[in-house]
CSV table of C-alpha atoms in Angstrom, one decimal:
chain,number,residue,atom,x,y,z
A,1,UNK,CA,126.2,-82.4,52.5
A,2,UNK,CA,127.4,-80.7,55.7
A,3,UNK,CA,124.6,-81.9,57.9
A,4,UNK,CA,125.5,-85.5,57.0
A,5,UNK,CA,129.2,-84.9,57.6
A,6,UNK,CA,128.2,-83.2,61.0
A,7,UNK,CA,126.4,-86.4,61.9
A,8,UNK,CA,129.4,-88.5,61.0
A,9,UNK,CA,131.6,-86.2,63.0
A,10,UNK,CA,129.3,-86.4,66.0
A,11,UNK,CA,129.3,-90.2,65.9
A,12,UNK,CA,133.1,-90.2,65.7
A,13,UNK,CA,133.2,-87.8,68.7
A,14,UNK,CA,130.9,-90.1,70.7
A,15,UNK,CA,133.2,-93.1,69.9
A,16,UNK,CA,136.2,-91.0,71.0
A,17,UNK,CA,134.4,-90.0,74.2
A,18,UNK,CA,133.5,-93.6,75.1
A,19,UNK,CA,137.1,-94.7,74.5
A,20,UNK,CA,138.4,-91.8,76.6
A,21,UNK,CA,135.9,-92.7,79.4
A,22,UNK,CA,137.2,-96.3,79.5
A,23,UNK,CA,140.8,-95.0,79.7
A,24,UNK,CA,139.9,-92.3,82.2
A,25,UNK,CA,139.0,-94.7,85.0
A,26,UNK,CA,142.7,-95.7,85.2
A,27,UNK,CA,143.9,-92.1,85.6
A,28,UNK,CA,144.6,-90.1,88.8
A,29,UNK,CA,141.9,-87.7,90.0
A,30,UNK,CA,143.7,-84.5,88.9
A,31,UNK,CA,144.3,-85.9,85.4
A,32,UNK,CA,140.7,-87.0,85.1
A,33,UNK,CA,139.5,-83.5,85.9
A,34,UNK,CA,141.9,-81.8,83.4
A,35,UNK,CA,141.0,-84.4,80.8
A,36,UNK,CA,137.3,-83.8,81.2
A,37,UNK,CA,137.8,-80.0,80.7
A,38,UNK,CA,139.9,-80.6,77.6
A,39,UNK,CA,137.3,-83.0,76.2
A,40,UNK,CA,134.5,-80.5,76.8
A,41,UNK,CA,136.5,-77.7,75.1
A,42,UNK,CA,137.3,-80.1,72.2
A,43,UNK,CA,133.6,-80.8,71.7
A,44,UNK,CA,132.8,-77.1,71.9
A,45,UNK,CA,135.2,-76.3,69.1
A,46,UNK,CA,133.9,-79.1,66.8
A,47,UNK,CA,130.3,-78.1,67.3
A,48,UNK,CA,131.0,-74.4,66.7
A,49,UNK,CA,132.8,-75.5,63.5
A,50,UNK,CA,129.9,-77.6,62.4
A,51,UNK,CA,127.5,-74.7,63.1
A,52,UNK,CA,129.6,-72.3,61.0
A,53,UNK,CA,129.8,-74.8,58.1
A,54,UNK,CA,126.1,-75.9,58.3
A,55,UNK,CA,124.5,-73.6,55.7
A,56,UNK,CA,123.4,-73.6,52.1
A,57,UNK,CA,124.4,-71.4,49.2
A,58,UNK,CA,123.6,-67.8,48.5
A,59,UNK,CA,120.2,-66.2,48.8
A,60,UNK,CA,120.4,-63.0,46.7
A,61,UNK,CA,120.4,-59.7,48.5
A,62,UNK,CA,118.6,-58.1,45.6
A,63,UNK,CA,115.1,-57.0,46.5
A,64,UNK,CA,112.7,-56.5,43.6
A,65,UNK,CA,110.2,-53.7,43.9
A,66,UNK,CA,107.1,-55.1,45.5
A,67,UNK,CA,104.5,-54.8,42.7
A,68,UNK,CA,101.9,-57.1,41.3
A,69,UNK,CA,102.5,-58.6,37.8
A,70,UNK,CA,99.7,-57.1,35.6
A,71,UNK,CA,98.6,-58.5,32.3
A,72,UNK,CA,99.0,-56.3,29.3
A,73,UNK,CA,95.7,-54.8,28.0
A,74,UNK,CA,94.2,-56.5,25.0
A,75,UNK,CA,94.7,-53.4,22.9
A,76,UNK,CA,98.5,-53.5,23.6
A,77,UNK,CA,100.6,-53.2,20.4
A,78,UNK,CA,102.2,-56.6,21.1
A,79,UNK,CA,98.8,-58.2,20.5
A,80,UNK,CA,98.1,-56.4,17.3
A,81,UNK,CA,96.5,-58.5,14.6
A,82,UNK,CA,98.5,-58.3,11.3
A,83,UNK,CA,97.0,-56.1,8.7
A,84,UNK,CA,95.3,-57.6,5.6
A,85,UNK,CA,92.5,-60.1,5.0
A,86,UNK,CA,93.1,-63.5,6.5
A,87,UNK,CA,96.8,-62.5,7.3
A,88,UNK,CA,98.8,-65.3,9.0
A,89,UNK,CA,99.3,-64.7,12.7
A,90,UNK,CA,100.9,-66.5,15.7
A,91,UNK,CA,103.6,-67.8,13.5
A,92,UNK,CA,106.1,-70.1,15.2
A,93,UNK,CA,108.7,-72.7,14.3
A,94,UNK,CA,110.2,-75.7,15.9
A,95,UNK,CA,112.8,-78.3,14.9
A,96,UNK,CA,111.0,-80.9,12.8
A,97,UNK,CA,113.2,-84.0,13.1
A,98,UNK,CA,115.9,-85.5,15.3
A,99,UNK,CA,119.0,-83.9,13.7
A,100,UNK,CA,117.9,-80.4,12.7
A,101,UNK,CA,117.4,-80.9,9.0
A,102,UNK,CA,113.6,-80.1,9.2
A,103,UNK,CA,111.5,-77.3,10.6
A,104,UNK,CA,107.8,-77.3,11.4
A,105,UNK,CA,106.1,-74.0,10.6
A,106,UNK,CA,102.8,-73.2,12.3
A,107,UNK,CA,100.4,-70.3,12.0
A,108,UNK,CA,96.8,-69.3,12.3
A,109,UNK,CA,94.4,-67.7,9.8
A,110,UNK,CA,91.3,-66.2,11.4
A,111,UNK,CA,88.8,-65.5,8.5
A,112,UNK,CA,89.0,-68.7,6.5
A,113,UNK,CA,91.3,-71.7,6.0
A,114,UNK,CA,93.3,-70.3,3.1
A,115,UNK,CA,96.4,-72.0,1.9
A,116,UNK,CA,98.7,-74.3,4.0
A,117,UNK,CA,101.5,-73.9,1.5
A,118,UNK,CA,105.0,-72.6,2.5
A,119,UNK,CA,107.5,-71.2,0.0
A,120,UNK,CA,111.0,-71.1,1.2
A,121,UNK,CA,114.6,-70.8,0.0
A,122,UNK,CA,118.0,-69.4,0.8
A,123,UNK,CA,117.4,-66.2,-1.2
A,124,UNK,CA,114.9,-63.6,0.0
A,125,UNK,CA,114.1,-62.7,-3.6
A,126,UNK,CA,113.7,-66.3,-4.9
A,127,UNK,CA,111.9,-68.8,-2.7
A,128,UNK,CA,112.6,-71.9,-4.8
A,129,UNK,CA,111.1,-74.6,-2.6
A,130,UNK,CA,107.6,-75.4,-1.7
A,131,UNK,CA,105.9,-77.6,0.9
A,132,UNK,CA,102.2,-78.3,1.6
A,133,UNK,CA,100.9,-78.5,5.1
A,134,UNK,CA,97.6,-79.3,6.9
A,135,UNK,CA,95.0,-77.3,8.6
A,136,UNK,CA,93.0,-78.1,11.8
A,137,UNK,CA,90.6,-76.4,14.2
A,138,UNK,CA,89.3,-77.0,17.7
A,139,UNK,CA,86.5,-75.9,19.9
A,140,UNK,CA,86.8,-75.2,23.6
A,141,UNK,CA,83.6,-74.4,25.5
A,142,UNK,CA,82.1,-71.5,23.6
A,143,UNK,CA,85.3,-70.6,21.8
A,144,UNK,CA,86.2,-71.8,18.2
A,145,UNK,CA,89.8,-71.5,17.2
A,146,UNK,CA,91.0,-69.9,14.0
A,147,UNK,CA,92.4,-72.2,11.3
A,148,UNK,CA,95.6,-73.7,12.6
A,149,UNK,CA,98.2,-74.6,9.9
A,150,UNK,CA,101.3,-76.7,10.2
A,151,UNK,CA,103.8,-77.5,7.5
A,152,UNK,CA,107.1,-79.4,7.7
A,153,UNK,CA,110.1,-78.2,5.6
A,154,UNK,CA,112.4,-81.1,5.0
A,155,UNK,CA,115.9,-81.8,3.7
A,156,UNK,CA,117.3,-78.4,4.9
A,157,UNK,CA,121.0,-77.7,4.8
A,158,UNK,CA,122.7,-77.2,8.1
A,159,UNK,CA,123.9,-73.8,9.3
A,160,UNK,CA,122.0,-72.0,6.6
A,161,UNK,CA,119.6,-69.0,6.6
A,162,UNK,CA,116.3,-69.7,5.0
A,163,UNK,CA,113.5,-67.3,4.1
A,164,UNK,CA,109.9,-68.5,4.2
A,165,UNK,CA,106.5,-67.1,3.2
A,166,UNK,CA,103.0,-68.1,4.3
A,167,UNK,CA,99.4,-66.9,3.6
A,168,UNK,CA,99.1,-67.5,-0.2
A,169,UNK,CA,95.8,-66.6,-1.8
A,170,UNK,CA,95.2,-63.7,0.6
A,171,UNK,CA,97.7,-61.8,2.6
A,172,UNK,CA,101.2,-63.2,2.7
A,173,UNK,CA,103.9,-62.6,5.3
A,174,UNK,CA,107.6,-63.5,5.1
A,175,UNK,CA,110.0,-64.5,7.8
A,176,UNK,CA,113.4,-66.3,8.2
A,177,UNK,CA,115.3,-68.8,10.3
A,178,UNK,CA,118.8,-70.3,10.5
A,179,UNK,CA,119.2,-74.0,10.7
A,180,UNK,CA,121.6,-75.4,13.3
A,181,UNK,CA,125.1,-76.6,12.5
A,182,UNK,CA,125.6,-80.3,11.8
A,183,UNK,CA,125.5,-82.4,14.9
A,184,UNK,CA,129.0,-82.9,16.3
A,185,UNK,CA,130.9,-83.0,19.6
A,186,UNK,CA,132.7,-79.6,19.4
A,187,UNK,CA,129.9,-77.5,17.8
A,188,UNK,CA,129.4,-74.3,19.7
A,189,UNK,CA,125.7,-73.3,20.2
A,190,UNK,CA,123.8,-70.9,22.4
A,191,UNK,CA,120.4,-71.7,23.9
A,192,UNK,CA,118.0,-69.3,25.6
A,193,UNK,CA,116.0,-70.4,28.7
A,194,UNK,CA,112.5,-69.1,29.4
A,195,UNK,CA,109.7,-70.5,31.5
A,196,UNK,CA,106.3,-69.6,32.9
A,197,UNK,CA,106.1,-66.6,30.6
A,198,UNK,CA,102.4,-65.5,30.4
A,199,UNK,CA,101.5,-62.1,29.0
A,200,UNK,CA,102.0,-59.5,31.6
A,201,UNK,CA,104.1,-56.4,31.4
A,202,UNK,CA,106.8,-58.4,33.2
A,203,UNK,CA,106.5,-61.0,30.5
A,204,UNK,CA,107.2,-58.4,27.9
A,205,UNK,CA,110.3,-57.2,29.8
A,206,UNK,CA,111.6,-60.8,29.9
A,207,UNK,CA,111.2,-61.4,26.2
A,208,UNK,CA,112.7,-58.0,25.4
A,209,UNK,CA,115.7,-58.7,27.7
A,210,UNK,CA,116.2,-62.1,25.9
A,211,UNK,CA,116.0,-60.4,22.5
A,212,UNK,CA,118.5,-57.6,23.6
A,213,UNK,CA,120.9,-59.9,25.3
A,214,UNK,CA,124.3,-59.5,23.6
A,215,UNK,CA,124.9,-63.2,24.0
A,216,UNK,CA,122.4,-64.1,21.2
A,217,UNK,CA,120.4,-67.3,21.9
A,218,UNK,CA,119.7,-69.3,18.7
A,219,UNK,CA,117.0,-71.6,20.1
A,220,UNK,CA,114.8,-71.2,23.2
A,221,UNK,CA,114.4,-74.1,25.6
A,222,UNK,CA,110.9,-73.3,27.1
A,223,UNK,CA,110.2,-75.2,30.3
A,224,UNK,CA,106.4,-74.9,30.2
A,225,UNK,CA,103.4,-72.6,31.1
A,226,UNK,CA,102.8,-70.6,28.0
A,227,UNK,CA,99.7,-68.4,27.8
A,228,UNK,CA,98.0,-68.9,31.3
A,229,UNK,CA,94.7,-68.8,29.4
A,230,UNK,CA,93.3,-71.2,32.1
A,231,UNK,CA,93.6,-68.4,34.7
A,232,UNK,CA,90.8,-66.6,33.0
A,233,UNK,CA,87.0,-67.4,33.2
A,234,UNK,CA,86.2,-70.6,31.4
A,235,UNK,CA,89.8,-70.9,30.3
A,236,UNK,CA,89.4,-68.0,27.9
A,237,UNK,CA,91.1,-69.3,24.7
A,238,UNK,CA,91.3,-65.8,23.2
A,239,UNK,CA,94.3,-65.6,25.5
A,240,UNK,CA,96.0,-68.3,23.5
A,241,UNK,CA,95.6,-66.1,20.5
A,242,UNK,CA,97.0,-63.0,22.1
A,243,UNK,CA,99.9,-65.0,23.5
A,244,UNK,CA,100.7,-66.4,20.1
A,245,UNK,CA,100.8,-62.9,18.6
A,246,UNK,CA,102.9,-61.6,21.5
A,247,UNK,CA,105.7,-64.1,21.2
A,248,UNK,CA,105.7,-64.2,17.3
A,249,UNK,CA,108.5,-61.7,17.2
A,250,UNK,CA,110.8,-64.4,18.4
A,251,UNK,CA,109.0,-67.7,17.7
A,252,UNK,CA,108.7,-67.0,13.9
A,253,UNK,CA,112.5,-66.6,13.6
A,254,UNK,CA,114.0,-69.2,15.9
A,255,UNK,CA,112.7,-72.5,17.3
A,256,UNK,CA,111.2,-72.7,20.7
A,257,UNK,CA,111.4,-76.2,22.1
A,258,UNK,CA,108.2,-76.8,24.1
A,259,UNK,CA,107.6,-78.4,27.4
A,260,UNK,CA,104.1,-78.9,28.7
A,261,UNK,CA,103.3,-77.3,32.0
A,262,UNK,CA,100.4,-77.5,34.4
A,263,UNK,CA,98.8,-74.4,32.7
A,264,UNK,CA,98.7,-76.4,29.4
A,265,UNK,CA,96.5,-79.1,30.9
A,266,UNK,CA,93.2,-77.2,30.4
A,267,UNK,CA,91.1,-80.0,32.0
A,268,UNK,CA,87.8,-78.4,32.9
A,269,UNK,CA,85.0,-80.9,33.3
A,270,UNK,CA,82.8,-78.2,34.9
A,271,UNK,CA,82.4,-76.7,31.5
A,272,UNK,CA,82.4,-80.0,29.6
A,273,UNK,CA,86.1,-79.9,28.6
A,274,UNK,CA,87.5,-83.4,29.5
A,275,UNK,CA,90.4,-83.7,27.0
A,276,UNK,CA,93.6,-82.5,28.6
A,277,UNK,CA,96.0,-80.4,26.7
A,278,UNK,CA,93.6,-79.7,23.8
A,279,UNK,CA,94.6,-76.1,23.0
A,280,UNK,CA,98.3,-76.8,23.5
A,281,UNK,CA,98.5,-79.9,21.3
A,282,UNK,CA,96.5,-78.2,18.5
A,283,UNK,CA,98.6,-75.1,18.5
A,284,UNK,CA,102.2,-76.3,19.3
A,285,UNK,CA,103.3,-79.4,17.4
A,286,UNK,CA,106.6,-81.1,18.4
A,287,UNK,CA,108.7,-83.7,16.6
A,288,UNK,CA,107.9,-86.5,19.1
A,289,UNK,CA,107.7,-89.3,16.6
A,290,UNK,CA,111.3,-88.7,15.5
A,291,UNK,CA,112.5,-90.0,18.8
A,292,UNK,CA,110.1,-92.9,19.1
A,293,UNK,CA,107.7,-91.3,21.4
A,294,UNK,CA,104.0,-92.0,21.2
A,295,UNK,CA,102.8,-88.6,22.5
A,296,UNK,CA,103.9,-85.0,22.2
A,297,UNK,CA,104.5,-84.6,25.9
A,298,UNK,CA,107.9,-86.3,26.0
A,299,UNK,CA,110.4,-86.5,23.2
A,300,UNK,CA,114.1,-85.7,22.3
A,301,UNK,CA,116.1,-83.9,19.7
A,302,UNK,CA,119.8,-83.4,18.8
A,303,UNK,CA,120.9,-79.8,18.2
A,304,UNK,CA,124.5,-79.0,17.5
A,305,UNK,CA,126.5,-80.7,20.4
A,306,UNK,CA,123.5,-81.1,22.7
A,307,UNK,CA,121.0,-84.0,23.2
A,308,UNK,CA,117.8,-82.5,24.7
A,309,UNK,CA,115.3,-84.7,26.4
A,310,UNK,CA,111.9,-83.2,27.2
A,311,UNK,CA,109.8,-84.9,30.0
A,312,UNK,CA,106.2,-84.6,31.1
A,313,UNK,CA,105.6,-83.7,34.7
A,314,UNK,CA,101.8,-84.1,34.2
A,315,UNK,CA,101.7,-87.4,32.4
A,316,UNK,CA,102.0,-90.8,34.0
A,317,UNK,CA,105.7,-91.5,34.8
A,318,UNK,CA,105.6,-94.6,37.0
A,319,UNK,CA,107.1,-97.9,36.2
A,320,UNK,CA,105.6,-99.6,33.2
A,321,UNK,CA,104.0,-96.4,31.9
A,322,UNK,CA,104.7,-95.2,28.3
A,323,UNK,CA,106.9,-92.4,29.5
A,324,UNK,CA,108.9,-94.6,31.8
A,325,UNK,CA,109.4,-97.2,29.1
A,326,UNK,CA,110.4,-94.5,26.5
A,327,UNK,CA,112.9,-92.9,28.8
A,328,UNK,CA,114.4,-96.2,29.9
A,329,UNK,CA,115.1,-96.9,26.2
A,330,UNK,CA,116.1,-93.3,25.4
A,331,UNK,CA,119.1,-92.8,27.7
A,332,UNK,CA,121.1,-95.7,26.3
A,333,UNK,CA,120.7,-94.2,22.8
A,334,UNK,CA,122.6,-91.0,23.7
A,335,UNK,CA,126.0,-91.1,22.1
A,336,UNK,CA,128.0,-88.7,24.2
A,337,UNK,CA,130.9,-88.9,21.7
A,338,UNK,CA,128.5,-87.3,19.2
A,339,UNK,CA,126.4,-85.0,21.5
A,340,UNK,CA,128.4,-84.6,24.7
A,341,UNK,CA,125.9,-82.2,26.3
A,342,UNK,CA,122.9,-84.0,27.8
A,343,UNK,CA,120.1,-81.5,28.8
A,344,UNK,CA,116.8,-82.4,30.3
A,345,UNK,CA,113.7,-80.2,30.4
A,346,UNK,CA,110.7,-80.6,32.6
A,347,UNK,CA,108.2,-78.4,34.3
A,348,UNK,CA,108.0,-79.3,38.0
A,349,UNK,CA,111.4,-79.0,39.7
A,350,UNK,CA,112.9,-81.7,41.8
A,351,UNK,CA,115.1,-79.6,44.0
A,352,UNK,CA,113.2,-76.5,45.1
A,353,UNK,CA,113.7,-74.5,48.3
A,354,UNK,CA,110.7,-72.2,47.9
A,355,UNK,CA,107.4,-72.8,49.8
A,356,UNK,CA,105.6,-72.9,46.5
A,357,UNK,CA,105.0,-76.2,44.8
A,358,UNK,CA,107.4,-77.6,47.4
A,359,UNK,CA,108.2,-81.3,46.8
A,360,UNK,CA,105.7,-81.6,43.9
A,361,UNK,CA,108.3,-83.2,41.8
A,362,UNK,CA,109.4,-85.6,44.5
A,363,UNK,CA,107.7,-88.8,43.2
A,364,UNK,CA,109.1,-88.2,39.7
A,365,UNK,CA,112.6,-87.6,41.2
A,366,UNK,CA,112.4,-91.0,43.0
A,367,UNK,CA,111.6,-92.7,39.7
A,368,UNK,CA,114.1,-91.1,37.4
A,369,UNK,CA,117.0,-89.6,39.4
A,370,UNK,CA,119.1,-92.8,39.4
A,371,UNK,CA,119.1,-92.7,35.6
A,372,UNK,CA,120.1,-89.0,35.6
A,373,UNK,CA,123.1,-89.9,37.7
A,374,UNK,CA,123.9,-93.1,35.8
A,375,UNK,CA,123.9,-91.4,32.4
A,376,UNK,CA,125.6,-88.2,33.8
A,377,UNK,CA,123.0,-85.6,32.8
A,378,UNK,CA,124.7,-82.2,32.7
A,379,UNK,CA,121.9,-79.9,33.6
A,380,UNK,CA,118.1,-80.1,34.2
A,381,UNK,CA,116.0,-77.0,33.6
A,382,UNK,CA,112.5,-76.7,35.1
A,383,UNK,CA,109.9,-74.0,35.7
A,384,UNK,CA,106.7,-74.0,37.8
A,385,UNK,CA,108.1,-72.0,40.7
A,386,UNK,CA,108.0,-68.3,39.8
A,387,UNK,CA,111.5,-67.5,40.9
A,388,UNK,CA,115.1,-68.4,40.1
A,389,UNK,CA,117.2,-71.1,41.7
A,390,UNK,CA,120.4,-73.0,40.9
A,391,UNK,CA,121.5,-76.1,42.7
A,392,UNK,CA,124.8,-77.7,43.5
A,393,UNK,CA,125.6,-81.1,41.9
A,394,UNK,CA,123.7,-83.4,44.3
A,395,UNK,CA,121.8,-86.7,44.2
A,396,UNK,CA,119.5,-88.5,46.6
A,397,UNK,CA,119.5,-92.0,45.2
A,398,UNK,CA,120.6,-94.1,48.2
A,399,UNK,CA,117.3,-94.0,50.1
A,400,UNK,CA,115.1,-96.9,50.7
A,401,UNK,CA,112.4,-97.2,53.4
A,402,UNK,CA,114.6,-98.8,56.0
A,403,UNK,CA,118.1,-97.3,55.6
A,404,UNK,CA,117.2,-93.7,56.5
A,405,UNK,CA,119.7,-92.2,53.9
A,406,UNK,CA,117.3,-89.5,52.8
A,407,UNK,CA,119.5,-86.4,52.4
A,408,UNK,CA,120.9,-85.1,49.1
A,409,UNK,CA,124.6,-85.5,48.9
A,410,UNK,CA,127.3,-84.0,46.7
A,411,UNK,CA,127.6,-86.1,43.6
A,412,UNK,CA,129.9,-85.2,40.6
A,413,UNK,CA,127.9,-87.5,38.3
A,414,UNK,CA,124.7,-85.6,39.1
A,415,UNK,CA,123.3,-82.7,37.1
A,416,UNK,CA,122.9,-79.1,38.2
A,417,UNK,CA,119.2,-78.4,38.7
A,418,UNK,CA,118.0,-74.9,37.6
A,419,UNK,CA,114.6,-73.5,38.2
A,420,UNK,CA,113.7,-70.8,35.7
A,421,UNK,CA,110.0,-70.3,36.1
A,422,UNK,CA,110.5,-66.6,36.3
A,423,UNK,CA,109.2,-65.4,33.0
A,424,UNK,CA,106.8,-62.9,34.4
A,425,UNK,CA,103.2,-64.2,34.4
A,426,UNK,CA,100.3,-62.5,36.2
A,427,UNK,CA,100.4,-64.9,39.2
A,428,UNK,CA,103.5,-63.0,40.3
A,429,UNK,CA,106.7,-64.0,42.0
A,430,UNK,CA,107.4,-66.8,44.6
A,431,UNK,CA,108.9,-64.8,47.5
A,432,UNK,CA,108.5,-67.2,50.4
A,433,UNK,CA,111.6,-69.3,50.8
A,434,UNK,CA,112.3,-72.3,53.0
A,435,UNK,CA,114.7,-71.4,55.8
A,436,UNK,CA,117.5,-72.1,56.4
A,437,UNK,CA,118.5,-72.4,52.8
A,438,UNK,CA,119.2,-76.1,52.0
A,439,UNK,CA,122.7,-77.1,51.3
A,440,UNK,CA,121.8,-78.3,47.8
A,441,UNK,CA,120.7,-74.8,46.9
A,442,UNK,CA,123.6,-72.8,45.4
A,443,UNK,CA,121.8,-69.5,44.5
A,444,UNK,CA,118.2,-68.3,44.7
A,445,UNK,CA,116.4,-65.1,44.0
A,446,UNK,CA,112.8,-63.9,43.7
A,447,UNK,CA,113.0,-62.0,40.4
A,448,UNK,CA,111.8,-62.3,36.9
A,449,UNK,CA,114.3,-63.0,34.1
A,450,UNK,CA,115.8,-65.4,31.6
A,451,UNK,CA,119.0,-67.3,31.0
A,452,UNK,CA,121.4,-68.5,28.3
A,453,UNK,CA,123.4,-71.7,28.1
A,454,UNK,CA,126.4,-71.1,25.8
A,455,UNK,CA,128.1,-74.3,24.7
A,456,UNK,CA,131.7,-73.6,23.8
A,457,UNK,CA,133.0,-77.1,22.9
A,458,UNK,CA,132.7,-80.7,24.2
A,459,UNK,CA,134.1,-79.8,27.6
A,460,UNK,CA,132.9,-76.3,28.6
A,461,UNK,CA,129.7,-74.3,28.6
A,462,UNK,CA,129.0,-70.9,30.1
A,463,UNK,CA,125.7,-70.3,31.8
A,464,UNK,CA,124.2,-66.9,32.8
A,465,UNK,CA,121.0,-65.8,34.3
A,466,UNK,CA,119.7,-62.2,33.7
A,467,UNK,CA,117.2,-60.4,35.9
A,468,UNK,CA,114.8,-58.1,34.3
A,469,UNK,CA,115.7,-55.1,36.5
A,470,UNK,CA,119.3,-55.0,35.2
A,471,UNK,CA,120.8,-53.8,31.9
A,472,UNK,CA,120.7,-56.1,29.0
A,473,UNK,CA,124.3,-57.3,29.4
A,474,UNK,CA,124.3,-57.7,33.2
A,475,UNK,CA,124.7,-61.3,34.5
A,476,UNK,CA,123.1,-61.8,37.9
A,477,UNK,CA,124.2,-65.4,38.3
A,478,UNK,CA,126.8,-67.3,36.3
A,479,UNK,CA,128.5,-70.7,36.2
A,480,UNK,CA,131.1,-72.4,34.0
A,481,UNK,CA,129.9,-76.0,33.3
A,482,UNK,CA,132.4,-78.8,32.9
A,483,UNK,CA,130.8,-81.5,30.8
A,484,UNK,CA,130.0,-84.6,32.9
A,485,UNK,CA,131.0,-87.1,30.2
A,486,UNK,CA,134.1,-85.4,28.7
A,487,UNK,CA,135.4,-83.4,31.7
A,488,UNK,CA,133.8,-84.7,34.8
A,489,UNK,CA,135.6,-82.6,37.4
A,490,UNK,CA,134.5,-80.0,39.9
A,491,UNK,CA,133.5,-76.7,38.3
A,492,UNK,CA,135.1,-73.5,39.6
A,493,UNK,CA,133.0,-71.5,42.1
A,494,UNK,CA,130.1,-69.8,40.4
A,495,UNK,CA,130.0,-66.0,40.5
A,496,UNK,CA,126.8,-64.4,41.6
């Protein structure tokens, strides 16, 4: 980065000055005086040039109206309980295997367990297939959950629209989803990106903007912090129910790939709750066993031309830990000739220039960043910071405790790091930025919004971030991605 180059320039100038000083002694007095003036002027020009170049990327000039994020009232229509006795609610789906030939369907019945059966098929009028699921329930402090169902639909055809129905024996409800294309290197596919959503009025704007975006996302990559139930007294788990009903309008029709955030930990020994992630793991299953993981907090899937790795910022990640050993074995499995796009999801960002959660991801970065560079990860999406930021391609892998090489440097093999924890939760926006803007930071803005990552083929993908304050089609920050494995060259300048 520029500051490193400035240091190198400075050291070069010192060496030039020393060499000149040795030569100067042999010159006549008049020439020595003129030479000294020239040397001072030369130094001045270089330092001015360094000062002009020594800056980061762009901090958006857009200023969002200063207003607090307010949670929607419990009687809001987005929280409405479906009509009918024991009607299924909080319906959501996720990919159920490694390659996209299975889907896990989850829902809640409130009055009694009812049936865990799912009927499904390619015709809305004739649901010719059937699958049986399981039901579970949990308690948290004084709260007892409804009956949580999950059922896996297997041997699905790729790129096919399926209809499915749940709630048999009482009130049934019908939904649909489309399976992804068969995994392959040139398969186009569009992902949506949402993080730190919550259930405020701003959250509703974010979800609406995602739904209305003319670039239609087919799967949401969700980077953690779902309901924010833990922000309420005694981790009020009713807020898990309201959030599930709020997002059902999307989650029942397309997969959301879940990442666990800090607001999913729900560790509250002061009220006797000492099992972390209890509500999250009961409500939101993920296909972790398909990728050889031993826990739902880190796993991987293939979808179209992308290989997606989900990591856990709040599980042990040091050397010899289960997550470390899994990721060490996982990266070599990625066949970039089959899935050229390598995407990583996590909650806590590694490169963050806001004064919120600053450097919280640093120890994880030290452990895993060399692998990200070695295996040429294309992009890393994170949340946690309630704002938006996109980095340059940088890495900081040369440092050890004696060499002093502790600055991020441009690295074409490194991923772009994108923080998209701007879903709209009641905690509000992160507005306090570090100054000056670091050189690794390409673009940052304190606004709520969402993004899309639109894969065109094995070499190119188009990324766009949308702020809530704009029209549905307006792109506030964009970038053409050149695949690191198939087309590892410098991308064109991003437009913002």
